[in-house]
Amino acid sequence: LGCGVGGPARNIVRLAGCNVMGVNNNEYQISRARRHDTKYGMNSKINYTKTDFCNMCFGDNEYDGAYAIEATCHATDKVKCYSEVFRVIKPGSYFVLYEWCITEKYDPNNEEHRRIRHKIELGDSLPDLETKGQVVEALKASGFIVEDSFDVAERFESSPIHNLP
């Protein structure tokens, strides 16, 4: 969901050899993704559809799984969005989600916290950001069993791999 210009889709094809359906509501990004796919010889493995996350044009149980990277945070109704994902993937399939969330440390009474949140929402054209807990509850309300949920930034802090200056 929210395939952008297809970077993660191409990596999945390269690493897993599977077919991928990219979903986006932005025709320009889809056209750029197709150009990149042509450049890398992946046209036969990746297709794209312009559709709304909350009302996808696919049949029930059509896909083996789904993923979204910083995409469903743009949906104003998370339960509707996640319910639609639940509908189009096969029973027992995985939906892997990497998403913008507000941490539990966010204090709505703290002016600096509000300023940072507003800049993130404005800069990324996001509706109100939700906490990880709110996202997990929306996933559960949509029928998903949440097997794991964590803050990637916290795991990266303790990683021996670091960004170079």
mmCIF file of C-alpha atoms in Angstrom:
data_model
loop_
_atom_site.group_PDB
_atom_site.id
_atom_site.type_symbol
_atom_site.label_atom_id
_atom_site.label_comp_id
_atom_site.label_asym_id
_atom_site.label_seq_id
_atom_site.Cartn_x
_atom_site.Cartn_y
_atom_site.Cartn_z
ATOM 1 C CA LEU A 1 0.000 0.000 0.000
ATOM 2 C CA GLY A 2 1.315 3.393 -0.895
ATOM 3 C CA CYS A 3 3.973 1.987 -3.200
ATOM 4 C CA GLY A 4 5.451 5.381 -4.051
ATOM 5 C CA VAL A 5 7.940 4.940 -6.884
ATOM 6 C CA GLY A 6 8.321 1.215 -6.154
ATOM 7 C CA GLY A 7 11.670 0.979 -4.356
ATOM 8 C CA PRO A 8 10.638 -1.555 -1.690
ATOM 9 C CA ALA A 9 8.620 -3.537 -4.271
ATOM 10 C CA ARG A 10 11.705 -3.938 -6.459
ATOM 11 C CA ASN A 11 13.759 -5.067 -3.470
ATOM 12 C CA ILE A 12 11.124 -7.635 -2.517
ATOM 13 C CA VAL A 13 11.076 -8.981 -6.083
ATOM 14 C CA ARG A 14 14.877 -9.059 -6.171
ATOM 15 C CA LEU A 15 15.164 -10.864 -2.832
ATOM 16 C CA ALA A 16 12.095 -13.140 -2.936
ATOM 17 C CA GLY A 17 11.432 -13.568 -6.664
ATOM 18 C CA CYS A 18 7.702 -13.076 -6.117
ATOM 19 C CA ASN A 19 5.164 -10.921 -7.932
ATOM 20 C CA VAL A 20 4.102 -7.627 -6.344
ATOM 21 C CA MET A 21 1.038 -5.441 -6.832
ATOM 22 C CA GLY A 22 1.765 -1.816 -5.967
ATOM 23 C CA VAL A 23 -1.171 0.264 -4.764
ATOM 24 C CA ASN A 24 -1.170 4.046 -4.812
ATOM 25 C CA ASN A 25 -3.592 6.908 -5.326
ATOM 26 C CA ASN A 26 -0.940 8.995 -7.119
ATOM 27 C CA GLU A 27 -0.690 8.346 -10.869
ATOM 28 C CA TYR A 28 2.549 10.326 -11.197
ATOM 29 C CA GLN A 29 4.322 8.106 -8.650
ATOM 30 C CA ILE A 30 2.996 4.998 -10.407
ATOM 31 C CA SER A 31 4.332 6.215 -13.774
ATOM 32 C CA ARG A 32 7.754 6.856 -12.225
ATOM 33 C CA ALA A 33 7.686 3.393 -10.622
ATOM 34 C CA ARG A 34 6.992 1.815 -14.013
ATOM 35 C CA ARG A 35 9.941 3.674 -15.560
ATOM 36 C CA HIS A 36 12.227 2.383 -12.798
ATOM 37 C CA ASP A 37 10.871 -1.150 -13.268
ATOM 38 C CA THR A 38 11.656 -0.953 -16.989
ATOM 39 C CA LYS A 39 15.175 0.260 -16.226
ATOM 40 C CA TYR A 40 15.755 -2.711 -13.898
ATOM 41 C CA GLY A 41 13.923 -5.302 -16.019
ATOM 42 C CA MET A 42 11.150 -5.960 -13.494
ATOM 43 C CA ASN A 43 8.040 -5.126 -15.543
ATOM 44 C CA SER A 44 6.888 -8.745 -15.582
ATOM 45 C CA LYS A 45 7.039 -9.049 -11.770
ATOM 46 C CA ILE A 46 5.452 -5.779 -10.600
ATOM 47 C CA ASN A 47 2.077 -4.304 -11.485
ATOM 48 C CA TYR A 48 0.471 -1.129 -10.170
ATOM 49 C CA THR A 49 -3.080 -0.040 -9.528
ATOM 50 C CA LYS A 50 -4.370 3.435 -8.741
ATOM 51 C CA THR A 51 -6.936 2.917 -6.014
ATOM 52 C CA ASP A 52 -8.060 4.152 -2.606
ATOM 53 C CA PHE A 53 -6.719 2.242 0.441
ATOM 54 C CA CYS A 54 -10.174 2.364 2.004
ATOM 55 C CA ASN A 55 -12.009 1.058 -1.057
ATOM 56 C CA MET A 56 -9.658 -1.143 -3.074
ATOM 57 C CA CYS A 57 -10.654 -2.554 -6.431
ATOM 58 C CA PHE A 58 -9.561 -6.118 -5.566
ATOM 59 C CA GLY A 59 -11.550 -9.209 -4.718
ATOM 60 C CA ASP A 60 -11.778 -10.796 -1.297
ATOM 61 C CA ASN A 61 -8.796 -12.961 -0.257
ATOM 62 C CA GLU A 62 -6.934 -12.109 -3.476
ATOM 63 C CA TYR A 63 -3.404 -11.560 -2.141
ATOM 64 C CA ASP A 64 -0.889 -13.632 -0.185
ATOM 65 C CA GLY A 65 0.012 -10.726 2.083
ATOM 66 C CA ALA A 66 0.497 -6.980 2.230
ATOM 67 C CA TYR A 67 2.879 -4.357 3.508
ATOM 68 C CA ALA A 68 2.791 -0.603 3.989
ATOM 69 C CA ILE A 69 5.715 1.704 4.671
ATOM 70 C CA GLU A 70 4.784 5.157 5.967
ATOM 71 C CA ALA A 71 1.577 5.029 3.938
ATOM 72 C CA THR A 72 -1.534 4.141 5.934
ATOM 73 C CA CYS A 73 -0.777 7.021 8.304
ATOM 74 C CA HIS A 74 -2.346 9.147 5.534
ATOM 75 C CA ALA A 75 -5.713 7.389 5.995
ATOM 76 C CA THR A 76 -8.065 9.387 8.189
ATOM 77 C CA ASP A 77 -10.051 6.257 9.151
ATOM 78 C CA LYS A 78 -7.522 3.594 10.153
ATOM 79 C CA VAL A 79 -10.119 0.917 10.950
ATOM 80 C CA LYS A 80 -11.677 1.301 7.503
ATOM 81 C CA CYS A 81 -8.242 1.208 5.851
ATOM 82 C CA TYR A 82 -7.001 -1.831 7.782
ATOM 83 C CA SER A 83 -10.350 -3.624 7.329
ATOM 84 C CA GLU A 84 -9.932 -3.229 3.594
ATOM 85 C CA VAL A 85 -6.426 -4.730 3.774
ATOM 86 C CA PHE A 86 -7.824 -7.583 5.879
ATOM 87 C CA ARG A 87 -10.488 -8.179 3.211
ATOM 88 C CA VAL A 88 -8.103 -8.451 0.245
ATOM 89 C CA ILE A 89 -5.452 -10.712 1.799
ATOM 90 C CA LYS A 90 -5.924 -14.439 2.262
ATOM 91 C CA PRO A 91 -6.809 -15.771 5.720
ATOM 92 C CA GLY A 92 -3.659 -16.369 7.757
ATOM 93 C CA SER A 93 -1.629 -13.928 5.652
ATOM 94 C CA TYR A 94 0.642 -11.279 7.080
ATOM 95 C CA PHE A 95 0.239 -7.527 6.898
ATOM 96 C CA VAL A 96 3.535 -5.847 7.793
ATOM 97 C CA LEU A 97 3.261 -2.204 8.744
ATOM 98 C CA TYR A 98 5.971 0.426 9.249
ATOM 99 C CA GLU A 99 4.271 3.633 10.246
ATOM 100 C CA TRP A 100 4.620 7.129 11.662
ATOM 101 C CA CYS A 101 3.290 7.096 15.227
ATOM 102 C CA ILE A 102 3.416 9.395 18.220
ATOM 103 C CA THR A 103 5.221 7.741 21.127
ATOM 104 C CA GLU A 104 3.628 7.323 24.525
ATOM 105 C CA LYS A 105 6.065 10.021 25.727
ATOM 106 C CA TYR A 106 4.178 12.673 23.738
ATOM 107 C CA ASP A 107 2.692 15.298 26.039
ATOM 108 C CA PRO A 108 -0.098 17.339 24.403
ATOM 109 C CA ASN A 109 0.440 20.031 27.063
ATOM 110 C CA ASN A 110 4.095 20.469 26.069
ATOM 111 C CA GLU A 111 4.455 23.298 23.532
ATOM 112 C CA GLU A 112 7.677 21.849 22.067
ATOM 113 C CA HIS A 113 6.023 18.437 21.576
ATOM 114 C CA ARG A 114 3.063 20.069 19.821
ATOM 115 C CA ARG A 115 5.402 22.109 17.582
ATOM 116 C CA ILE A 116 7.399 19.039 16.523
ATOM 117 C CA ARG A 117 4.231 17.032 15.899
ATOM 118 C CA HIS A 118 2.738 19.836 13.810
ATOM 119 C CA LYS A 119 5.904 20.096 11.672
ATOM 120 C CA ILE A 120 5.886 16.341 11.020
ATOM 121 C CA GLU A 121 2.190 16.359 10.116
ATOM 122 C CA LEU A 122 2.588 19.424 7.900
ATOM 123 C CA GLY A 123 5.819 18.264 6.237
ATOM 124 C CA ASP A 124 4.465 14.818 5.417
ATOM 125 C CA SER A 125 0.886 15.923 4.645
ATOM 126 C CA LEU A 126 -0.463 13.763 7.458
ATOM 127 C CA PRO A 127 -3.760 13.901 9.305
ATOM 128 C CA ASP A 128 -3.520 13.724 13.100
ATOM 129 C CA LEU A 129 -0.782 11.278 14.049
ATOM 130 C CA GLU A 130 -1.845 8.491 16.376
ATOM 131 C CA THR A 131 0.007 6.598 19.071
ATOM 132 C CA LYS A 132 1.320 3.106 18.482
ATOM 133 C CA GLY A 133 -1.382 1.889 20.868
ATOM 134 C CA GLN A 134 -4.116 3.514 18.776
ATOM 135 C CA VAL A 135 -2.735 1.911 15.601
ATOM 136 C CA VAL A 136 -2.551 -1.513 17.278
ATOM 137 C CA GLU A 137 -6.167 -1.159 18.464
ATOM 138 C CA ALA A 138 -7.291 -0.166 14.944
ATOM 139 C CA LEU A 139 -5.543 -3.241 13.519
ATOM 140 C CA LYS A 140 -7.255 -5.493 16.077
ATOM 141 C CA ALA A 141 -10.640 -3.854 15.404
ATOM 142 C CA SER A 142 -10.091 -4.673 11.718
ATOM 143 C CA GLY A 143 -9.627 -8.379 12.407
ATOM 144 C CA PHE A 144 -5.836 -8.627 12.614
ATOM 145 C CA ILE A 145 -3.923 -10.445 15.321
ATOM 146 C CA VAL A 146 -0.963 -8.208 16.177
ATOM 147 C CA GLU A 147 2.026 -10.484 16.740
ATOM 148 C CA ASP A 148 4.586 -7.762 17.407
ATOM 149 C CA SER A 149 4.720 -4.003 17.713
ATOM 150 C CA PHE A 150 7.811 -1.940 18.438
ATOM 151 C CA ASP A 151 9.509 1.400 17.884
ATOM 152 C CA VAL A 152 12.167 0.908 15.194
ATOM 153 C CA ALA A 153 14.057 3.979 16.428
ATOM 154 C CA GLU A 154 14.517 2.411 19.866
ATOM 155 C CA ARG A 155 15.844 -0.812 18.355
ATOM 156 C CA PHE A 156 18.191 1.133 16.090
ATOM 157 C CA GLU A 157 19.659 3.057 19.053
ATOM 158 C CA SER A 158 21.118 -0.159 20.471
ATOM 159 C CA SER A 159 22.241 -1.491 17.089
ATOM 160 C CA PRO A 160 25.956 -1.740 16.288
ATOM 161 C CA ILE A 161 25.094 -0.237 12.879
ATOM 162 C CA HIS A 162 25.063 3.562 12.828
ATOM 163 C CA ASN A 163 24.690 6.272 10.220
ATOM 164 C CA LEU A 164 27.999 7.690 9.126
ATOM 165 C CA PRO A 165 28.612 11.444 9.417
#
